[in-house]
mmCIF file of C-alpha atoms in Angstrom:
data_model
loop_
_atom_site.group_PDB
_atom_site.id
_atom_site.type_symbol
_atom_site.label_atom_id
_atom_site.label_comp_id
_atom_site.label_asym_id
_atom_site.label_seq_id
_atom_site.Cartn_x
_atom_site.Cartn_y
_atom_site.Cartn_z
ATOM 1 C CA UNK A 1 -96.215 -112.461 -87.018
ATOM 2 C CA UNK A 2 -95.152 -112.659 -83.597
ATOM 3 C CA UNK A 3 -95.527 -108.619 -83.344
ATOM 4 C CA UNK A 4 -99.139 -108.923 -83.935
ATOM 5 C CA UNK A 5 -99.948 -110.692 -81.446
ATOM 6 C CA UNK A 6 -103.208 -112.635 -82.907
ATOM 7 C CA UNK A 7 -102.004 -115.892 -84.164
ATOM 8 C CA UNK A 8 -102.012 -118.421 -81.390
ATOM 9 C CA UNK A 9 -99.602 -120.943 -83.038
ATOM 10 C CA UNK A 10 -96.624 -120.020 -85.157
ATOM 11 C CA UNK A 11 -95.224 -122.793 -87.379
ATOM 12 C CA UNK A 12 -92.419 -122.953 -89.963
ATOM 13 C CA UNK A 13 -92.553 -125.780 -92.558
ATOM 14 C CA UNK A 14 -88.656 -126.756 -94.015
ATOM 15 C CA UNK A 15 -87.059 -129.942 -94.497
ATOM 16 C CA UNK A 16 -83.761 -127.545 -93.161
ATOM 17 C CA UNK A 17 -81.926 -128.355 -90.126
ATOM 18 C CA UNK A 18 -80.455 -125.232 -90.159
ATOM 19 C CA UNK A 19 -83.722 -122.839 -90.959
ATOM 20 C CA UNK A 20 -85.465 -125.702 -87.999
ATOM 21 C CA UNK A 21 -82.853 -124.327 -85.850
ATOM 22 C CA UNK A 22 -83.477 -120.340 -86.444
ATOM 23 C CA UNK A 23 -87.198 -121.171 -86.390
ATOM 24 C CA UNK A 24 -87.029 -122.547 -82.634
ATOM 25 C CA UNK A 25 -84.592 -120.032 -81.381
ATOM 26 C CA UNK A 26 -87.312 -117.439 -82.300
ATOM 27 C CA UNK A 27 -90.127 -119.064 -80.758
ATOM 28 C CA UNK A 28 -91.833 -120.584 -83.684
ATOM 29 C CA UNK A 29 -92.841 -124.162 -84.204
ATOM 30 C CA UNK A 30 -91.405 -126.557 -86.720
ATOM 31 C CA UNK A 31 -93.676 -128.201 -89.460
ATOM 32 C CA UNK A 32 -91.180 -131.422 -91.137
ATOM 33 C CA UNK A 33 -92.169 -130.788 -94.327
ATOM 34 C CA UNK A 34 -93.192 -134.553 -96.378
ATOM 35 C CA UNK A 35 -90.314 -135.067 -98.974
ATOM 36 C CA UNK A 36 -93.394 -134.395 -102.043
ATOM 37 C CA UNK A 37 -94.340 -130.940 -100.574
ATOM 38 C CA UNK A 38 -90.936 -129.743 -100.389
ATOM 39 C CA UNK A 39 -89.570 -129.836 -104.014
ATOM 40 C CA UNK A 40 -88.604 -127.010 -106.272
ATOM 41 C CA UNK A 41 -91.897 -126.937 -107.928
ATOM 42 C CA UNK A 42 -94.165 -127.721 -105.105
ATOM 43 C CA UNK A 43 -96.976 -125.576 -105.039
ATOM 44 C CA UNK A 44 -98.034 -123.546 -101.631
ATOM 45 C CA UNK A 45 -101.323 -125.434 -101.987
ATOM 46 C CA UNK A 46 -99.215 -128.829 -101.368
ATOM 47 C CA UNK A 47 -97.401 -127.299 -98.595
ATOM 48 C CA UNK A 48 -100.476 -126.551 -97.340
ATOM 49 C CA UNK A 49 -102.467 -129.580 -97.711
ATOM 50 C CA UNK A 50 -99.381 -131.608 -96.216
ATOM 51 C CA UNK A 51 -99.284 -128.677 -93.256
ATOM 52 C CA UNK A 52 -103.401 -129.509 -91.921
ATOM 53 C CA UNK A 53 -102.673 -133.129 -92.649
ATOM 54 C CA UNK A 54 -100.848 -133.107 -89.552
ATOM 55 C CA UNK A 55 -102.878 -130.641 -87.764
ATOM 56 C CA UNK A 56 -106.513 -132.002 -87.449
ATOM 57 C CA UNK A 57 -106.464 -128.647 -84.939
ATOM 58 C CA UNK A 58 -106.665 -125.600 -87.265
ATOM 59 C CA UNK A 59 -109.485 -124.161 -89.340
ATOM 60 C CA UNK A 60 -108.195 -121.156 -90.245
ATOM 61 C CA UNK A 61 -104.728 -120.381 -91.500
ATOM 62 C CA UNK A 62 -102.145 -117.929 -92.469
ATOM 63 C CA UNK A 63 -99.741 -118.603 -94.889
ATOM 64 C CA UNK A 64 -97.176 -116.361 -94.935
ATOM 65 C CA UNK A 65 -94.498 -116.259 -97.361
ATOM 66 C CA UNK A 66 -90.601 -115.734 -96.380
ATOM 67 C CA UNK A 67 -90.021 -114.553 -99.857
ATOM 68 C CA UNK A 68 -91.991 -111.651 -99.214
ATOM 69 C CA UNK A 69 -89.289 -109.351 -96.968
ATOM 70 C CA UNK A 70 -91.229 -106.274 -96.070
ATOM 71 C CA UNK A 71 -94.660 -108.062 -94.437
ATOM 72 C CA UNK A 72 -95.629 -105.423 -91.952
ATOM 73 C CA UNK A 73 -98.160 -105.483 -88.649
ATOM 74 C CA UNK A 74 -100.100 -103.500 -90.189
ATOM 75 C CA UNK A 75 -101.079 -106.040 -93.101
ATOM 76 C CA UNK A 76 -101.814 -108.885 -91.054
ATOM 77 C CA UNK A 77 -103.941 -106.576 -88.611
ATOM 78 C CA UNK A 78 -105.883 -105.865 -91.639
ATOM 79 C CA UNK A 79 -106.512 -109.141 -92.659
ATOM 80 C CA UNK A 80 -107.421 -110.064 -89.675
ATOM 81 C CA UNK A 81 -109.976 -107.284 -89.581
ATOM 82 C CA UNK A 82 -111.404 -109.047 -92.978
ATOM 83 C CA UNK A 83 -111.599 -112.453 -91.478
ATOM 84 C CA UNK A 84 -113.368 -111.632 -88.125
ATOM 85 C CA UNK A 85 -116.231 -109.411 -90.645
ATOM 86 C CA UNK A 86 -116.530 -112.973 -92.239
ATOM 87 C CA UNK A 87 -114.333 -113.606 -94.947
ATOM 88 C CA UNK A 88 -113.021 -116.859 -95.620
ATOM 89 C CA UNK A 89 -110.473 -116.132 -97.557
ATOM 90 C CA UNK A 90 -107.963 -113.056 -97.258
ATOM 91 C CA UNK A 91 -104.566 -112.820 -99.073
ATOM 92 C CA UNK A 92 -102.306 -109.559 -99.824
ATOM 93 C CA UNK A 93 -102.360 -107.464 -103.236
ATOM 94 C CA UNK A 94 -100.453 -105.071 -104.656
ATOM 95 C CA UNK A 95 -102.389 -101.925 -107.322
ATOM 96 C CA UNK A 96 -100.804 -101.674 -110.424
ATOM 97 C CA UNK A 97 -100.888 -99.358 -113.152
ATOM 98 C CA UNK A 98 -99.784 -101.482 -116.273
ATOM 99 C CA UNK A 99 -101.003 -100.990 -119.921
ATOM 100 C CA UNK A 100 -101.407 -104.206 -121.529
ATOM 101 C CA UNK A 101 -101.065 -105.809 -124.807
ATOM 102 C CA UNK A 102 -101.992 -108.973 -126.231
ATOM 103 C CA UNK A 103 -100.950 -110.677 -129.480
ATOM 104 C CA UNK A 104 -103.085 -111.046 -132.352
ATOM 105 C CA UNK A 105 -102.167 -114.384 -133.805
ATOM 106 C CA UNK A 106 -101.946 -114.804 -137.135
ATOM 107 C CA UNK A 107 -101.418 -111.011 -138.023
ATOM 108 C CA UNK A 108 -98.527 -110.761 -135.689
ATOM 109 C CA UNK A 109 -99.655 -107.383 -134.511
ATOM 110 C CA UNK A 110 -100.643 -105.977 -131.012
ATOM 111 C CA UNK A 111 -103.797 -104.909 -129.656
ATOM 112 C CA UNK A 112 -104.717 -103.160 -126.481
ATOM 113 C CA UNK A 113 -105.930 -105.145 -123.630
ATOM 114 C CA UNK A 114 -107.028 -102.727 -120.734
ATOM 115 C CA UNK A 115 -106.972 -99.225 -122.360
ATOM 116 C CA UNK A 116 -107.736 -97.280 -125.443
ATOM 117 C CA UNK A 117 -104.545 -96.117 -127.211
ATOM 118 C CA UNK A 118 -106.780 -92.838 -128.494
ATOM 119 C CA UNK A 119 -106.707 -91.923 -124.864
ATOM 120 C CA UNK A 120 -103.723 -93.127 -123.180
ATOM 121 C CA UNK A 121 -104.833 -93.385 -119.493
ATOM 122 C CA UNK A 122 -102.438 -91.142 -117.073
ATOM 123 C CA UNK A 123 -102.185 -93.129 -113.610
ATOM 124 C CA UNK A 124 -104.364 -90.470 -112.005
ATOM 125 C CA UNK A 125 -106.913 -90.892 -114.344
ATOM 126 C CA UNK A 126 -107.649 -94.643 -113.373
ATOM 127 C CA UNK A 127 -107.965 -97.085 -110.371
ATOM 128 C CA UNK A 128 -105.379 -99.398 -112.108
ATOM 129 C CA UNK A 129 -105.553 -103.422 -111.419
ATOM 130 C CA UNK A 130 -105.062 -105.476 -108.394
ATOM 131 C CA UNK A 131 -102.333 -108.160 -108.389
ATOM 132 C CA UNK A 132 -101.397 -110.886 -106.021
ATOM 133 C CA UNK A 133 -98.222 -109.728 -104.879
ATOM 134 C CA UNK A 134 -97.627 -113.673 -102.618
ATOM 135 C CA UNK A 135 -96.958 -111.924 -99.192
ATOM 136 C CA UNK A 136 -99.969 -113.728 -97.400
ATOM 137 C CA UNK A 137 -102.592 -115.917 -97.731
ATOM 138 C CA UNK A 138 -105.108 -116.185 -94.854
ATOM 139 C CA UNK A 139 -107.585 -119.065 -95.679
ATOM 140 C CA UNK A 140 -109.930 -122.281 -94.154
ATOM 141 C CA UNK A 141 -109.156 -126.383 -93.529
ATOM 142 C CA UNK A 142 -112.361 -126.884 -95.941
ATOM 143 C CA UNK A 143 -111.222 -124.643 -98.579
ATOM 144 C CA UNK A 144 -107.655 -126.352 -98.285
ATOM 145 C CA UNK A 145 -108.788 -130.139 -98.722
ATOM 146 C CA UNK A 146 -111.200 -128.822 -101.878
ATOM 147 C CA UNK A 147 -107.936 -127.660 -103.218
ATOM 148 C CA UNK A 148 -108.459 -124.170 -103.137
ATOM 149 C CA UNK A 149 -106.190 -121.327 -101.292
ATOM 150 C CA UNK A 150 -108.950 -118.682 -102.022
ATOM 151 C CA UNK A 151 -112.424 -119.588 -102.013
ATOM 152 C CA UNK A 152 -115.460 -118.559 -100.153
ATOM 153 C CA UNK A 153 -115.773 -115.135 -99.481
ATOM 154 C CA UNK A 154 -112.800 -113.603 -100.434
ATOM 155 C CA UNK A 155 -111.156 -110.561 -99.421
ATOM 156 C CA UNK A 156 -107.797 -108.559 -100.059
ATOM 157 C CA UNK A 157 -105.112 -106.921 -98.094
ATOM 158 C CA UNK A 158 -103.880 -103.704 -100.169
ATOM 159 C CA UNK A 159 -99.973 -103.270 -100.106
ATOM 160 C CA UNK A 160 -98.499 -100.061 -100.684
ATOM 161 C CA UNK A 161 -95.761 -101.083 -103.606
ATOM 162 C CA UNK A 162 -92.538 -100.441 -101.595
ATOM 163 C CA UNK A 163 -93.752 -103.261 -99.432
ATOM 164 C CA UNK A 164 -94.578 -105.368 -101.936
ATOM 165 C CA UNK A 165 -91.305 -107.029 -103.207
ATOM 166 C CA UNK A 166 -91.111 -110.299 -104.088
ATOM 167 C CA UNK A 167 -88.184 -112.556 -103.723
ATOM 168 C CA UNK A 168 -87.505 -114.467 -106.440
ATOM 169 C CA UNK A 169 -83.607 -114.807 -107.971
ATOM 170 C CA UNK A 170 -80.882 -113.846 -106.120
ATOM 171 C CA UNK A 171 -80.933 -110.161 -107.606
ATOM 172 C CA UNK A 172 -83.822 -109.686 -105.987
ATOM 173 C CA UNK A 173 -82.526 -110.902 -102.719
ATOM 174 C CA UNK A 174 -79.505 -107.935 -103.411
ATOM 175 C CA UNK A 175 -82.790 -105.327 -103.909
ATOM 176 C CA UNK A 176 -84.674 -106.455 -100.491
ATOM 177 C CA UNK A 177 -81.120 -105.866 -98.614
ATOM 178 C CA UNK A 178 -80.919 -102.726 -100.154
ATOM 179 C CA UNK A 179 -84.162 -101.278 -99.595
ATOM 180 C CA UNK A 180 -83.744 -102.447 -96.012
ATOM 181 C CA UNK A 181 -80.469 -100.572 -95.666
ATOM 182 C CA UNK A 182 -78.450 -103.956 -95.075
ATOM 183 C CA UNK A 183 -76.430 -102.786 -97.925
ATOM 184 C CA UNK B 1 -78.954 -94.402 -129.388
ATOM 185 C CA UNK B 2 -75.950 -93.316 -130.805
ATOM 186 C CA UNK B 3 -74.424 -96.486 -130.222
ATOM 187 C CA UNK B 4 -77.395 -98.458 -132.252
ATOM 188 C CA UNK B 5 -76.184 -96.134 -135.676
ATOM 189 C CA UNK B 6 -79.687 -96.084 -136.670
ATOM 190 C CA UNK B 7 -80.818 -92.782 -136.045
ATOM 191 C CA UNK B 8 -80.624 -90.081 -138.501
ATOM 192 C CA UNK B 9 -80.510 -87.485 -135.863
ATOM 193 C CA UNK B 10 -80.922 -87.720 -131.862
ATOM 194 C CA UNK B 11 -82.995 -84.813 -130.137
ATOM 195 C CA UNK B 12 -82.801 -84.666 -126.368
ATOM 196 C CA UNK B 13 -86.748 -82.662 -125.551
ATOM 197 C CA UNK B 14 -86.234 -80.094 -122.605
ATOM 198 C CA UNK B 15 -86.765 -76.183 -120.640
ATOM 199 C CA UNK B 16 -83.630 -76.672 -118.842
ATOM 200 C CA UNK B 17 -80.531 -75.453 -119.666
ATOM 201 C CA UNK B 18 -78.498 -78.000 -117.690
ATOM 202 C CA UNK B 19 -79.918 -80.683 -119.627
ATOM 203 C CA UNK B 20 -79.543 -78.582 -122.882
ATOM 204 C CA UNK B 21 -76.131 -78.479 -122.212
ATOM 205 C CA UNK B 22 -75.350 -82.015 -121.254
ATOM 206 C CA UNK B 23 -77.106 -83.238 -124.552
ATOM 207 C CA UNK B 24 -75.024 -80.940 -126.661
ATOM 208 C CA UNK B 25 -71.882 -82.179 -125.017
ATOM 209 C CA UNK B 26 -73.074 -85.664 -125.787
ATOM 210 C CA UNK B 27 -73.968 -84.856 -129.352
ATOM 211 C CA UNK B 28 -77.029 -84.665 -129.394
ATOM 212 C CA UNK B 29 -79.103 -81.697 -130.708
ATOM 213 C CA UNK B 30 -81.582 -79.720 -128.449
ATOM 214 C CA UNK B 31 -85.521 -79.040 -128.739
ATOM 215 C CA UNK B 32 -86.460 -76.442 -126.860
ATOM 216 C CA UNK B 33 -90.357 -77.797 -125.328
ATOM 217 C CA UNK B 34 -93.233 -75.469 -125.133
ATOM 218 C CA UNK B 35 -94.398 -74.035 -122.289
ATOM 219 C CA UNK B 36 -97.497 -76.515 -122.873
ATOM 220 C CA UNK B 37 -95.715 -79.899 -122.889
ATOM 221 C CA UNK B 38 -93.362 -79.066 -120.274
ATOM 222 C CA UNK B 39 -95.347 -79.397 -117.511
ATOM 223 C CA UNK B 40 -95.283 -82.468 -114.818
ATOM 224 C CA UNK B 41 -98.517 -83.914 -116.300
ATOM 225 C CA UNK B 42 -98.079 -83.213 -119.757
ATOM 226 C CA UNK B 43 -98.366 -86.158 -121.759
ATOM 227 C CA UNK B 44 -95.887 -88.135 -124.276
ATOM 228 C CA UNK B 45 -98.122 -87.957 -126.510
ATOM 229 C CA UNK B 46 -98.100 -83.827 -126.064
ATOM 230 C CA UNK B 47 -94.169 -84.017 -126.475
ATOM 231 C CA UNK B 48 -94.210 -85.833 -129.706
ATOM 232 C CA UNK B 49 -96.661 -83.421 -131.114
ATOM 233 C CA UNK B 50 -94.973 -80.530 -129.470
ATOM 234 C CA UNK B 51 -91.926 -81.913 -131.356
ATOM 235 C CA UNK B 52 -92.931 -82.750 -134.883
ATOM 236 C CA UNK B 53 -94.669 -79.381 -135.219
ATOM 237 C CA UNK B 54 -91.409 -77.639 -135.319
ATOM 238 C CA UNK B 55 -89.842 -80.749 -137.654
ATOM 239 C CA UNK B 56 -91.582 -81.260 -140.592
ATOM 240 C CA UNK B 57 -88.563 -83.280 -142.059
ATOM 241 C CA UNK B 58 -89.498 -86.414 -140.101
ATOM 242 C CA UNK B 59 -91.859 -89.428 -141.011
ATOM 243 C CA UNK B 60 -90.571 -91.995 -138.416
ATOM 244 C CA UNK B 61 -89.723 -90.993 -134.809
ATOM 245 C CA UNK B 62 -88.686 -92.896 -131.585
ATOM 246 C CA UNK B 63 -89.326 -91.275 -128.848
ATOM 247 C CA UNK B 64 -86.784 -92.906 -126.057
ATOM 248 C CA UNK B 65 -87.880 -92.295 -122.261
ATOM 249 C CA UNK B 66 -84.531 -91.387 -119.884
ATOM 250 C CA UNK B 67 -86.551 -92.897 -117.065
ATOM 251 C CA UNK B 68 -85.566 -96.309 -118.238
ATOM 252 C CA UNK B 69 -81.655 -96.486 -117.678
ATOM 253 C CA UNK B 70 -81.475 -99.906 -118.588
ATOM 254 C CA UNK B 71 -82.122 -99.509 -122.036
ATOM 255 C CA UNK B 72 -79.634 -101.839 -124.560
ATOM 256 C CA UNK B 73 -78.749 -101.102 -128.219
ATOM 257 C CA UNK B 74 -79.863 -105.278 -128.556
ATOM 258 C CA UNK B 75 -83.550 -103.360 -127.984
ATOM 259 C CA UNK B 76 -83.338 -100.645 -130.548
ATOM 260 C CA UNK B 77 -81.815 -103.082 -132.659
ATOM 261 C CA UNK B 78 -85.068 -105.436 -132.465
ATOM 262 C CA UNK B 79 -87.411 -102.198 -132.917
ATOM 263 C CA UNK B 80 -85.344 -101.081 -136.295
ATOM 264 C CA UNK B 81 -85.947 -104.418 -137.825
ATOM 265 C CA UNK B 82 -89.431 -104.374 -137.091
ATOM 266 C CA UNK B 83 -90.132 -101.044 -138.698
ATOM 267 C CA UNK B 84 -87.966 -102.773 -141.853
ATOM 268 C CA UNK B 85 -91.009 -105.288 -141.472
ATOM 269 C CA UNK B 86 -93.103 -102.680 -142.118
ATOM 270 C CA UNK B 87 -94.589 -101.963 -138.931
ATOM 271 C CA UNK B 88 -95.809 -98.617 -138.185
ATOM 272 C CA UNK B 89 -95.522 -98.473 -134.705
ATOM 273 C CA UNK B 90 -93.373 -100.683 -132.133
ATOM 274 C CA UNK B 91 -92.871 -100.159 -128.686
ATOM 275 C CA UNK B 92 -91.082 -101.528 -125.561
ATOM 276 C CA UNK B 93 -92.996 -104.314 -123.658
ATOM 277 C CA UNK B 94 -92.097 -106.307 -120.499
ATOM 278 C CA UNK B 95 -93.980 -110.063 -120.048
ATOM 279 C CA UNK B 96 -95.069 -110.137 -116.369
ATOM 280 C CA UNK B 97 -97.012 -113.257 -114.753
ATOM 281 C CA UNK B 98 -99.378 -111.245 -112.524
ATOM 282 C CA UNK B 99 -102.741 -113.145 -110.989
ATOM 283 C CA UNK B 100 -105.201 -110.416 -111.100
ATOM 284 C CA UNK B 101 -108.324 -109.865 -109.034
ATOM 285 C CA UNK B 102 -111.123 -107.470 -109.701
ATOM 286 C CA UNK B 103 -113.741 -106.227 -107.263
ATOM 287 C CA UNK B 104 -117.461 -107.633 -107.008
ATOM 288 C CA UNK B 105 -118.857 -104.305 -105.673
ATOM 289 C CA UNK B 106 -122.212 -104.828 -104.546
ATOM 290 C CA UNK B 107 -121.110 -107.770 -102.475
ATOM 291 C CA UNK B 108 -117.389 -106.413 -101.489
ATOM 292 C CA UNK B 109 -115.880 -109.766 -102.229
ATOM 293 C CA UNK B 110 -113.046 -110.351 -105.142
ATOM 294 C CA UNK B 111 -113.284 -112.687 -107.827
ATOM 295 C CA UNK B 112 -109.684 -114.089 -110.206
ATOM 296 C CA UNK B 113 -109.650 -112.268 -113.756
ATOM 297 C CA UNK B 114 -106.552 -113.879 -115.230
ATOM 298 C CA UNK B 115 -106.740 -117.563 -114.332
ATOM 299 C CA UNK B 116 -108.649 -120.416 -112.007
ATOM 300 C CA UNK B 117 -108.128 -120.369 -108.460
ATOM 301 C CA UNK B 118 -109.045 -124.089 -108.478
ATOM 302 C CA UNK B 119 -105.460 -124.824 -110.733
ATOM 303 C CA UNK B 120 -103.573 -121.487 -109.380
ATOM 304 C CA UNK B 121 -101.026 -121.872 -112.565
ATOM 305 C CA UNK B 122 -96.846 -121.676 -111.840
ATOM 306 C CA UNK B 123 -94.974 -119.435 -114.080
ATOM 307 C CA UNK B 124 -93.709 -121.917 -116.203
ATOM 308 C CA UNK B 125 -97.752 -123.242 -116.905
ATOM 309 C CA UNK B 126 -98.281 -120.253 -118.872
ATOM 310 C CA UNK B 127 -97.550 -117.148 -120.768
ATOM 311 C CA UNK B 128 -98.380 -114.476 -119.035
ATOM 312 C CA UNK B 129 -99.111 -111.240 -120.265
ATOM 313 C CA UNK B 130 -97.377 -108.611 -121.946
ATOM 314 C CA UNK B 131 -97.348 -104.803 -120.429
ATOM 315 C CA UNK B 132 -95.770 -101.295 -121.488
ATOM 316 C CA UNK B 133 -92.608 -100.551 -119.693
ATOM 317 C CA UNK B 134 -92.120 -97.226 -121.687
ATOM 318 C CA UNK B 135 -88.805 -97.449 -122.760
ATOM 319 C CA UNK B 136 -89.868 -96.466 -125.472
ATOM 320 C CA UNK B 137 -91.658 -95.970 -128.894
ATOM 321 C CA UNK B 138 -91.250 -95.880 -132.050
ATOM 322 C CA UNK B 139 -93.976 -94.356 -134.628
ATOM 323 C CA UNK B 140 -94.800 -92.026 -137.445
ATOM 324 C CA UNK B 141 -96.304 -88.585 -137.873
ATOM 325 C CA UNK B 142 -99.476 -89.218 -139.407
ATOM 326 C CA UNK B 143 -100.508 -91.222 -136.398
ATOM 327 C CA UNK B 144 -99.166 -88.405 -134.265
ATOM 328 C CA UNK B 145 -101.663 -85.969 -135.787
ATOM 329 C CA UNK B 146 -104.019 -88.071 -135.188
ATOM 330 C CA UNK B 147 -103.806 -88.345 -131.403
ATOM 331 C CA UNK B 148 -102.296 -91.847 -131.430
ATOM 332 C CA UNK B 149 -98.487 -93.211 -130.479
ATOM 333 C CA UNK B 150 -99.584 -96.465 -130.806
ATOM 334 C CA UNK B 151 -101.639 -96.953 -134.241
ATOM 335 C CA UNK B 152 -101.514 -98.630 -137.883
ATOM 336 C CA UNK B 153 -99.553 -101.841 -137.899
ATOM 337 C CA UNK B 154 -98.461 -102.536 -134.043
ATOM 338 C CA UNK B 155 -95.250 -104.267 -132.803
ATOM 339 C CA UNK B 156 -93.375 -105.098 -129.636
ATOM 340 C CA UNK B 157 -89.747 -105.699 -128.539
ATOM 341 C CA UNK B 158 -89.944 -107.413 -125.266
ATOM 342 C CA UNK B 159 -87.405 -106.620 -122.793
ATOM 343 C CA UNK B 160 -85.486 -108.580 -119.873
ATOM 344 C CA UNK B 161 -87.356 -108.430 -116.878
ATOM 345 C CA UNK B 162 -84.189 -107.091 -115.328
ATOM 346 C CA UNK B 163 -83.786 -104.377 -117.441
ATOM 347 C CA UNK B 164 -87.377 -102.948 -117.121
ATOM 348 C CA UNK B 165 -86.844 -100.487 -114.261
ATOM 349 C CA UNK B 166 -88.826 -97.135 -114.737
ATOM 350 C CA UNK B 167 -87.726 -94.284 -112.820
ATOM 351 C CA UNK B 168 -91.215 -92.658 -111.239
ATOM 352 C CA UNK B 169 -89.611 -91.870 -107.689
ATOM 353 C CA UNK B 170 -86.535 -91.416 -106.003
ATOM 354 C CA UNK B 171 -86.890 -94.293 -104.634
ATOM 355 C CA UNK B 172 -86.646 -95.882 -107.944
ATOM 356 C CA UNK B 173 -83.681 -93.644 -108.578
ATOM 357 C CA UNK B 174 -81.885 -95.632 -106.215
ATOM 358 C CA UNK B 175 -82.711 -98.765 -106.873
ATOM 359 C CA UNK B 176 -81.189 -97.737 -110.489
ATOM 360 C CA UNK B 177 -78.048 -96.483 -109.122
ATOM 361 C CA UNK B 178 -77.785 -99.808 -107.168
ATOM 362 C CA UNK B 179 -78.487 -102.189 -110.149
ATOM 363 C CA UNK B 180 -76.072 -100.167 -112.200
ATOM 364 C CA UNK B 181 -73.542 -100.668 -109.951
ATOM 365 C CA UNK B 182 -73.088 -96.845 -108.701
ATOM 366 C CA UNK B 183 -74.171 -97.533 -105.305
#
């Protein structure tokens, strides 16, 4: 964030002494978190909404996610891009090429969602599907307080798929060291 | 596979002799692939008929992908009682909880496919949505003829998030080795 150079304020919102304490040695700011928006199941909306409670001074804002390791520059200075064209909304995405199957209920068999099994699609032959992949979320105060993270005119930030890793149990936190070489 | 017991006989698909010979050492017997279905984009579909051609003695095949290392005999297991059931064709599914996002292309903006952005869901709000991991697939020769792995009466075994890898890169390679343990 900081090597981008276009966010005038940095903040990082923790009830964490310790994480405070990394967050001011490297310059950022330090959002107390209320006790409501910092539980296990907390939504990021929540951490938003408490986050421009206290900060009548923001319209737009970047939520950035530390579970996401391998944010780079060059996605922010994309989204970025999308917001001064006008979006109001702008979060990161990752393209996927998944064949999908839903249940038919009371026959207990499958049935093809997004292809036909006659012609089984080869990844070339398709634009696959765009997925949030929770790196970022760029977004606006109004949007915020109607309870919406995306809203407006929306945009998206494509991630190439090595980037797009997402933290979420401690074997992924042993993958993210890995593909950074710390292991 | 040889661990599950189920399999009458176990066929390792290949042109290369190194892999010929590794499969024989294992057991395994060796089909030599045409020119045809040996190529990088040829199909699996293109291997199974490639295969059955030369095997008339088969009605039921599973055709097991070596690009998934992760595969468990727990899996097989699950697929063999399903064909018991009477299914004609089960395959190898992973659930994922993925918020998609198509394109509005006149208007360049994105709208949500998969859910409301006005009540985002958490992963424990819903069930998300089952996808191929191609581990593999289990299914019968008439529906091989007819152009189709995936026909007649369709099943899944769903598979542990963790053990979904699919080798498409080296990259992936690596990330198999680690997860194994070799690295």
């Amino acid at each position: 964030m900081k090597h981008s150079k276009k966010f005038r304020e940095i903040w990082v919102s923790t009830d964490s002494h310790m994480i405070a304490n990394e967050a001011t040695k490297c310059g950022a700011k330090v959002h107390w978190r209320s006790r409501m928006s910092a539980t296990d199941t907390a939504s990021s909306l929540v951490a938003l909404q408490d986050f421009i409670k206290g900060h009548k001074e923001f319209d737009r804002i970047g939520l950035i996610q530390c579970t996401s390791p391998f944010l780079a520059v060059k996605y922010l200075n994309e989204a970025f891009e999308h917001l001064q064209q006008g979006y109001d909304s702008v979060f990161s995405v990752t393209r996927e090429f998944k064949l999908r199957w839903k249940e038919n209920r009371p026959e207990k068999t499958f049935v093809a969602v997004n292809f036909d099994p006659a012609r089984r699609p080869r990844r070339q032959d398709w634009d696959g599907e765009l997925v949030e992949n929770g790196m970022f979320y760029f977004t606006r105060r109004h949007l915020i307080s109607r309870g919406l993270i995306q809203g407006g005119r929306i945009g998206v930030v494509q991630v190439e798929r090595k980037d797009s890793l997402e933290v979420d149990n401690p074997a992924d936190l042993n993958l993210a060291r890995y593909q950074s070489g710390d292991l």
